[in-house]
Structures are given as structure tokens and as C-alpha cells.
CSV table of C-alpha atoms in Angstrom, one decimal:
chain,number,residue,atom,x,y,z
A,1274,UNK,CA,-17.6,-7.0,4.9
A,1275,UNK,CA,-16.5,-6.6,8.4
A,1276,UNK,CA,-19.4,-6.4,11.2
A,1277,UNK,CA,-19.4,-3.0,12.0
A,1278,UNK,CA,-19.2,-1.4,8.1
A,1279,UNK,CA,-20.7,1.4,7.3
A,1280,UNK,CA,-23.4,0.1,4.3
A,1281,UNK,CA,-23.1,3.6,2.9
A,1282,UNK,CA,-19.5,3.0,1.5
A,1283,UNK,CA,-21.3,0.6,-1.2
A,1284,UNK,CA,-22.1,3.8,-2.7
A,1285,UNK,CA,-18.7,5.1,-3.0
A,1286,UNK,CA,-16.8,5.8,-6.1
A,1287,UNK,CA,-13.3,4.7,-6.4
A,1288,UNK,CA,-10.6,6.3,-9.1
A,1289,UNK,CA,-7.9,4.3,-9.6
A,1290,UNK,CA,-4.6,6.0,-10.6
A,1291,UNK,CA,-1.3,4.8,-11.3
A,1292,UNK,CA,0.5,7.3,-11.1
A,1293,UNK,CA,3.7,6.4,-12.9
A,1294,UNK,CA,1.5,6.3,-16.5
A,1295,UNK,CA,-1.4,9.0,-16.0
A,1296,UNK,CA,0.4,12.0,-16.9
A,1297,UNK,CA,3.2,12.5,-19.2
A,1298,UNK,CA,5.5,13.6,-16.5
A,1299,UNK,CA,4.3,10.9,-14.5
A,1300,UNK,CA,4.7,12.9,-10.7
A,1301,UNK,CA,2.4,13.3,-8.2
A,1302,UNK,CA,2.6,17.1,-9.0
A,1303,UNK,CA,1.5,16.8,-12.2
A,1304,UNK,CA,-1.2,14.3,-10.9
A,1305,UNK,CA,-2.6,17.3,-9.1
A,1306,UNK,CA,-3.6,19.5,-12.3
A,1307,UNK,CA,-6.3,16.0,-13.1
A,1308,UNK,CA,-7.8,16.7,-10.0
A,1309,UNK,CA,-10.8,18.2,-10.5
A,1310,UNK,CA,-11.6,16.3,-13.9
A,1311,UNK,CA,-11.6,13.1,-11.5
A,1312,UNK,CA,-13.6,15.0,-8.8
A,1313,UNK,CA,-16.0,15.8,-11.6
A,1314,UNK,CA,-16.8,12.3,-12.1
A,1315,UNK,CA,-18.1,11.5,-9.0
A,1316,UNK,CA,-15.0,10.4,-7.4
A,1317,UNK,CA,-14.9,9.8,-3.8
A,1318,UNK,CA,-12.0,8.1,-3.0
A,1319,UNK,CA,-8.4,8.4,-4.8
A,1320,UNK,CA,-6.8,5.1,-5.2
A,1321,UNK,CA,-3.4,5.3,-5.8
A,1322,UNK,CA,-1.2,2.5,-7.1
A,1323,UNK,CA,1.8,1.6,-5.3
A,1324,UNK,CA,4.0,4.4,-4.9
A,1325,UNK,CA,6.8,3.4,-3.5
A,1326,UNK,CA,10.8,3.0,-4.6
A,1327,UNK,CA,10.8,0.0,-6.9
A,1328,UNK,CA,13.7,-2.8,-6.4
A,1329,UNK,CA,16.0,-3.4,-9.3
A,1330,UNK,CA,17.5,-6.8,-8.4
A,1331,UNK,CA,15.4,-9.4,-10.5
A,1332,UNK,CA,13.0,-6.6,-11.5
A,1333,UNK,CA,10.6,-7.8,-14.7
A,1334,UNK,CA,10.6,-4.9,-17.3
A,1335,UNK,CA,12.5,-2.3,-17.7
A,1336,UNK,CA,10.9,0.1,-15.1
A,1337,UNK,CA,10.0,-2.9,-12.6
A,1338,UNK,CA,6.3,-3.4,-11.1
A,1339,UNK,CA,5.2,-1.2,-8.4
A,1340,UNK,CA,4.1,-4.4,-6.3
A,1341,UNK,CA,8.2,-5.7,-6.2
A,1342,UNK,CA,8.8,-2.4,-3.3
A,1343,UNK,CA,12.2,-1.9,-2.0
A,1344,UNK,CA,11.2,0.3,0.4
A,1345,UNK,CA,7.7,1.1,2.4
A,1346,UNK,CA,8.4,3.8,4.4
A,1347,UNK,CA,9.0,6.2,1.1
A,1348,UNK,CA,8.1,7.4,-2.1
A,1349,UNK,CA,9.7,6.9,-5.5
A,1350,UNK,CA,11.6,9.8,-6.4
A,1351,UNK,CA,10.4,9.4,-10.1
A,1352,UNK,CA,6.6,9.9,-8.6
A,1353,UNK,CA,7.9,12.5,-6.0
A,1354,UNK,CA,9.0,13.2,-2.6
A,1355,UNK,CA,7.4,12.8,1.1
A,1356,UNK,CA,7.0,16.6,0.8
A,1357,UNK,CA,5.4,16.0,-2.5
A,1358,UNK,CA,2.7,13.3,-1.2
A,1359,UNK,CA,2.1,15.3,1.9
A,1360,UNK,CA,0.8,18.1,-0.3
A,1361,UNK,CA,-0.9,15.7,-2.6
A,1362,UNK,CA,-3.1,14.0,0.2
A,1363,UNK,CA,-3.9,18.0,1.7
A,1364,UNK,CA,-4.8,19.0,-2.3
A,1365,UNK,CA,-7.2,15.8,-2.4
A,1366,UNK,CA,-8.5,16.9,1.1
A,1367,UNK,CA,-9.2,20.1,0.2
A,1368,UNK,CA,-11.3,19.7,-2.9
A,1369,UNK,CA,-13.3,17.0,-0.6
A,1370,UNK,CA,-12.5,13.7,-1.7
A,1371,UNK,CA,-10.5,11.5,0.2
A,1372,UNK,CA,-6.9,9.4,-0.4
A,1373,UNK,CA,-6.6,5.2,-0.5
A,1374,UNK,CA,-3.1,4.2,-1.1
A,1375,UNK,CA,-1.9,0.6,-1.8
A,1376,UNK,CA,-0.6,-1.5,0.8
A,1377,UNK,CA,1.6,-4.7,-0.3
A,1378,UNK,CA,2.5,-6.3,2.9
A,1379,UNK,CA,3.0,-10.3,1.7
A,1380,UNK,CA,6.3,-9.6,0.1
A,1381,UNK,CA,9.0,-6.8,-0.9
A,1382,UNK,CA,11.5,-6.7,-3.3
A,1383,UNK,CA,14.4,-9.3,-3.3
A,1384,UNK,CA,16.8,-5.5,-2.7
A,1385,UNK,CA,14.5,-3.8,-0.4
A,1386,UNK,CA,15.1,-2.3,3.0
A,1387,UNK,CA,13.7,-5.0,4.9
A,1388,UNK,CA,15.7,-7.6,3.6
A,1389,UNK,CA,18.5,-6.0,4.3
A,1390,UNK,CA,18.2,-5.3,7.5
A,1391,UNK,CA,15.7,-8.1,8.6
A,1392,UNK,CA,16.3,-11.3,6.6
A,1393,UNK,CA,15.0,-13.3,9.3
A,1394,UNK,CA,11.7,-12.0,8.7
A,1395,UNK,CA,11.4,-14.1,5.0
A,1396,UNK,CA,9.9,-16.8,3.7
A,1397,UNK,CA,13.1,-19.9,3.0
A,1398,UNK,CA,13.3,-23.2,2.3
A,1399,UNK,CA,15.6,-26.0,4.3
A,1400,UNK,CA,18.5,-24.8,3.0
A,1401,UNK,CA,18.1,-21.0,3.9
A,1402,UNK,CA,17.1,-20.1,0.2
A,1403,UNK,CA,14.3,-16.9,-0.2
A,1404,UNK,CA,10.8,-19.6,-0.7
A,1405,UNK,CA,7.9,-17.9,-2.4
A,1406,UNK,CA,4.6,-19.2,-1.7
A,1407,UNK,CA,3.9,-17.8,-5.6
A,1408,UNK,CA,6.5,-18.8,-7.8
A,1409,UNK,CA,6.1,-17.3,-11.0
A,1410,UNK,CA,6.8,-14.0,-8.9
A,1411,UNK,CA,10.3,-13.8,-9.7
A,1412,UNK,CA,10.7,-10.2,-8.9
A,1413,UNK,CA,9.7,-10.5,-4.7
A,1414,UNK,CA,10.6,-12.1,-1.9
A,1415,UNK,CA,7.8,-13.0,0.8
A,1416,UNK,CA,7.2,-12.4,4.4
A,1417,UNK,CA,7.3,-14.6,7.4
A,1418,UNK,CA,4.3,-12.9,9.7
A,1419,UNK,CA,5.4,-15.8,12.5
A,1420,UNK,CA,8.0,-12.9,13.2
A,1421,UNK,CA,6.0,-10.4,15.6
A,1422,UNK,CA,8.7,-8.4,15.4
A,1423,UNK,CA,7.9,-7.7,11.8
A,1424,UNK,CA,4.0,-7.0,12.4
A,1425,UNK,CA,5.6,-4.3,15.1
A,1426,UNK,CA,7.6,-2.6,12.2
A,1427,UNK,CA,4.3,-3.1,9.2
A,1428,UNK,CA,2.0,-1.4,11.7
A,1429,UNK,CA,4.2,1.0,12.9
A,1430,UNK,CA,4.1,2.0,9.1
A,1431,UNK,CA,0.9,1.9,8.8
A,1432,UNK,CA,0.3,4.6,11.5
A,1433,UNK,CA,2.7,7.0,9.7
A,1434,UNK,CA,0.2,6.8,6.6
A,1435,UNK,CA,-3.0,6.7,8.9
A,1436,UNK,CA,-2.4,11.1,9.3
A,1437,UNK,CA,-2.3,11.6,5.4
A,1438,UNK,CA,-5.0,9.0,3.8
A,1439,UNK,CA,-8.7,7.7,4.7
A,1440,UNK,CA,-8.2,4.6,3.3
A,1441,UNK,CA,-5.8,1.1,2.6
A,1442,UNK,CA,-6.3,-1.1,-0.7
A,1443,UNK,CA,-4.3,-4.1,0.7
A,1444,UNK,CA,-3.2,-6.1,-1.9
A,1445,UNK,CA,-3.1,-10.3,-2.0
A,1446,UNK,CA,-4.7,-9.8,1.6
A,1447,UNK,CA,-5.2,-13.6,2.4
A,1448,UNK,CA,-1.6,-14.2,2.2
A,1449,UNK,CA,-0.9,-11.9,5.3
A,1450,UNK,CA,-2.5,-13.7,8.7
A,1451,UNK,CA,-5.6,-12.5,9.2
A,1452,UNK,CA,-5.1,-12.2,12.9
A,1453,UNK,CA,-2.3,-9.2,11.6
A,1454,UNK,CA,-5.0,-7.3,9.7
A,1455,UNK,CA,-7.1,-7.8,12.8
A,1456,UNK,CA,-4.3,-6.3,15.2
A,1457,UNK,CA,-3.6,-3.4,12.5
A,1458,UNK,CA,-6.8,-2.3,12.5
A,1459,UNK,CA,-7.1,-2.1,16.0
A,1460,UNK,CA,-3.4,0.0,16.2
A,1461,UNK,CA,-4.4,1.9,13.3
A,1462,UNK,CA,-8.0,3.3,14.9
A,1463,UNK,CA,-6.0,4.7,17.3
A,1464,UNK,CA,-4.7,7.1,14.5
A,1465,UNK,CA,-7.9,7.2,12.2
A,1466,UNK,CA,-10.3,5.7,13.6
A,1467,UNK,CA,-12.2,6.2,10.3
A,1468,UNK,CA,-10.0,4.1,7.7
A,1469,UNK,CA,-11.4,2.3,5.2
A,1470,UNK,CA,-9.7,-1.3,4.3
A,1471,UNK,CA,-10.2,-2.4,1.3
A,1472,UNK,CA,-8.9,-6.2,1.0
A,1473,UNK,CA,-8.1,-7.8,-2.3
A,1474,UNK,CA,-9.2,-11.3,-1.9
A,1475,UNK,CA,-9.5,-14.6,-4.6
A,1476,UNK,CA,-13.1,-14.0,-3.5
A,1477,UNK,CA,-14.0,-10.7,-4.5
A,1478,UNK,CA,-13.1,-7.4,-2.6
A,1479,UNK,CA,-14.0,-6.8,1.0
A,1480,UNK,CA,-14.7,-3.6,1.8
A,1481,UNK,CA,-14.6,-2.7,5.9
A,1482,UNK,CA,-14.1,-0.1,8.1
């Protein structure tokens, strides 16, 4: 736990919901009618799998994993729209629990915006080949953080979630420097200075403030 968390959030209740396979339409609008079942069991927090467009170029599976993302800065128009997930986070707010979405910031998707538009900003080997640190993860292509250009654009990201959710679940965190996480939090206060992180680590979860 970071030094100044809040003890009380040991108490919290966590739902986890991938959207994608809780309802039969699978939509964040159709998320919203499960609500108040989840609210009735406790819930405090609303963690939401991955919910971003998922990249088709060496995708595993037919519908791809939610952790291979193609594109941070939006939602999958199978789940919904912006307008969709902005109404989604003000229907959770309203019934008094609060919103944690997933954050996957070691790699992308090997078709994903970033890529595109910032190769330079990848993981490769001598010969300029895409490197992953994790090699059975055929389906993603990893991030370079000595690029401080990139931990502008990830934090700038960031802030544009900080307005709609309380909370980040920050997935494979030890793979990202932790002198980012230390410089996002700081950015991100500036937003919400009440976000929860909540670190997925090969030592058990961290949970900070």
C-alpha cells in the first residue's frame, strides 16, 4: 500500500464485470438494467474489464482478448459509445457506488493506434523486430517507457478518464517503471485527487490512493 492510503478502502467491495459476457447483449446499456442487483450486494466499486476497441492483427480467439487494445482513448463499439460510457459512469454515480476501469499500459495491440502512429515508442530487438518481454503473448506488442514522450500521451489519457471514474485497476503494473506510476499519480490528483490505484502485481494486489 502506498504511505498515505486510506485503511478504510480494505473494507471495500469490488464487482468485477466484463462487460462483453454479463449480459446477453453484451453493451454497457444493457449493463445498466444489473445495476442495482450488484448495488444490492454490497458493491462499492464497479470494476470494469477492459473496454476498449480490440486489435484484429494476430488476435487469439475469435473475438480477441480485451488486454490486446488497439486503441486507449475509446470504447468498443460492440460494448458502446463515449456517449454510452459517459452515461454509464453518471448511472453508477447516481445510485452511490463508484467506477474502476482497467488500465493496460505495458503493451497494445500489434494494429493499435499507437503503433501506428508512434512505433518508436516499442519494445524491438537488434534488428528493429516488435520484442516482447512476455513471449507467449502473441497477440501484443510492448512499450518502451524510456520514451517520455510516450508517458506524456499515457497520462494525458489518464486525465481524460480521471472526470468519469474514482478508480484505475492497472494491469501487469511492474512492467511499467514505477517512477511512471509515480508521475501519473501526481498528474492525475490534479484531476481527482481522490483516485484509487489498484496495481496488479506477481505479489499480490496493492491497493493505494
Amino acid at each position: 500500500m502506498a504511505d498515505n492510503t486510506d485503511i478504510k478502502l480494505r473494507r471495500a467491495q469490488i464487482y468485477s464485470v466484463f462487460v462483453r459476457n454479463h449480459t446477453k447483449k453484451g453493451t454497457l446499456k444493457a449493463l445498466e438494467d444489473d445495476l442495482q442487483r450488484i448495488k444490492e450486494l454490497g458493491t462499492d466499486y464497479i470494476w470494469l474489464l477492459p473496454i476498449y476497441p480490440i486489435g484484429k492483427k494476430d488476435r487469439k480467439g475469435k473475438l480477441g482478448s480485451p488486454y490486446s487494445i488497439k486503441d486507449y482513448r475509446s470504447i468498443d463499439p460492440k460494448t458502446g459509445s463515449w456517449d454510452d460510457f459517459v452515461h454509464f459512469s453518471k448511472k453508477v454515480h447516481d445510485m452511490g457506488m463508484k467506477l474502476m476501469i482497467d488500465i493496460v499500459y505495458n503493451h497494445t495491440s500489434r494494429d493499435s493506434v499507437l503503433l501506428k502512429e508512434h512505433p518508436g515508442w516499442f519494445l524491438r530487438d537488434s534488428m528493429g523486430n516488435l520484442m516482447n518481454k512476455n513471449p507467449d503473448w502473441t497477440d501484443v506488442a510492448e512499450l518502451d517507457y524510456s520514451h517520455k514522450d510516450l508517458w506524456k500521451y499515457q497520462i494525458e489519457t489518464l486525465k481524460k478518464y480521471a472526470d468519469l471514474v474514482d478508480g484505475f485497476r492497472c494491469d501487469v503494473a511492474p512492467q511499467v517503471p514505477l517512477d511512471f506510476w509515480k508521475e501519473a499519480r501526481k498528474e492525475v490528483a490534479k484531476v481527482n485527487p481522490d483516485m484509487v490505484w489498484l496495481a496488479e502485481t506477481s505479489g499480490g494486489g496493492i491497493l493505494s490512493t
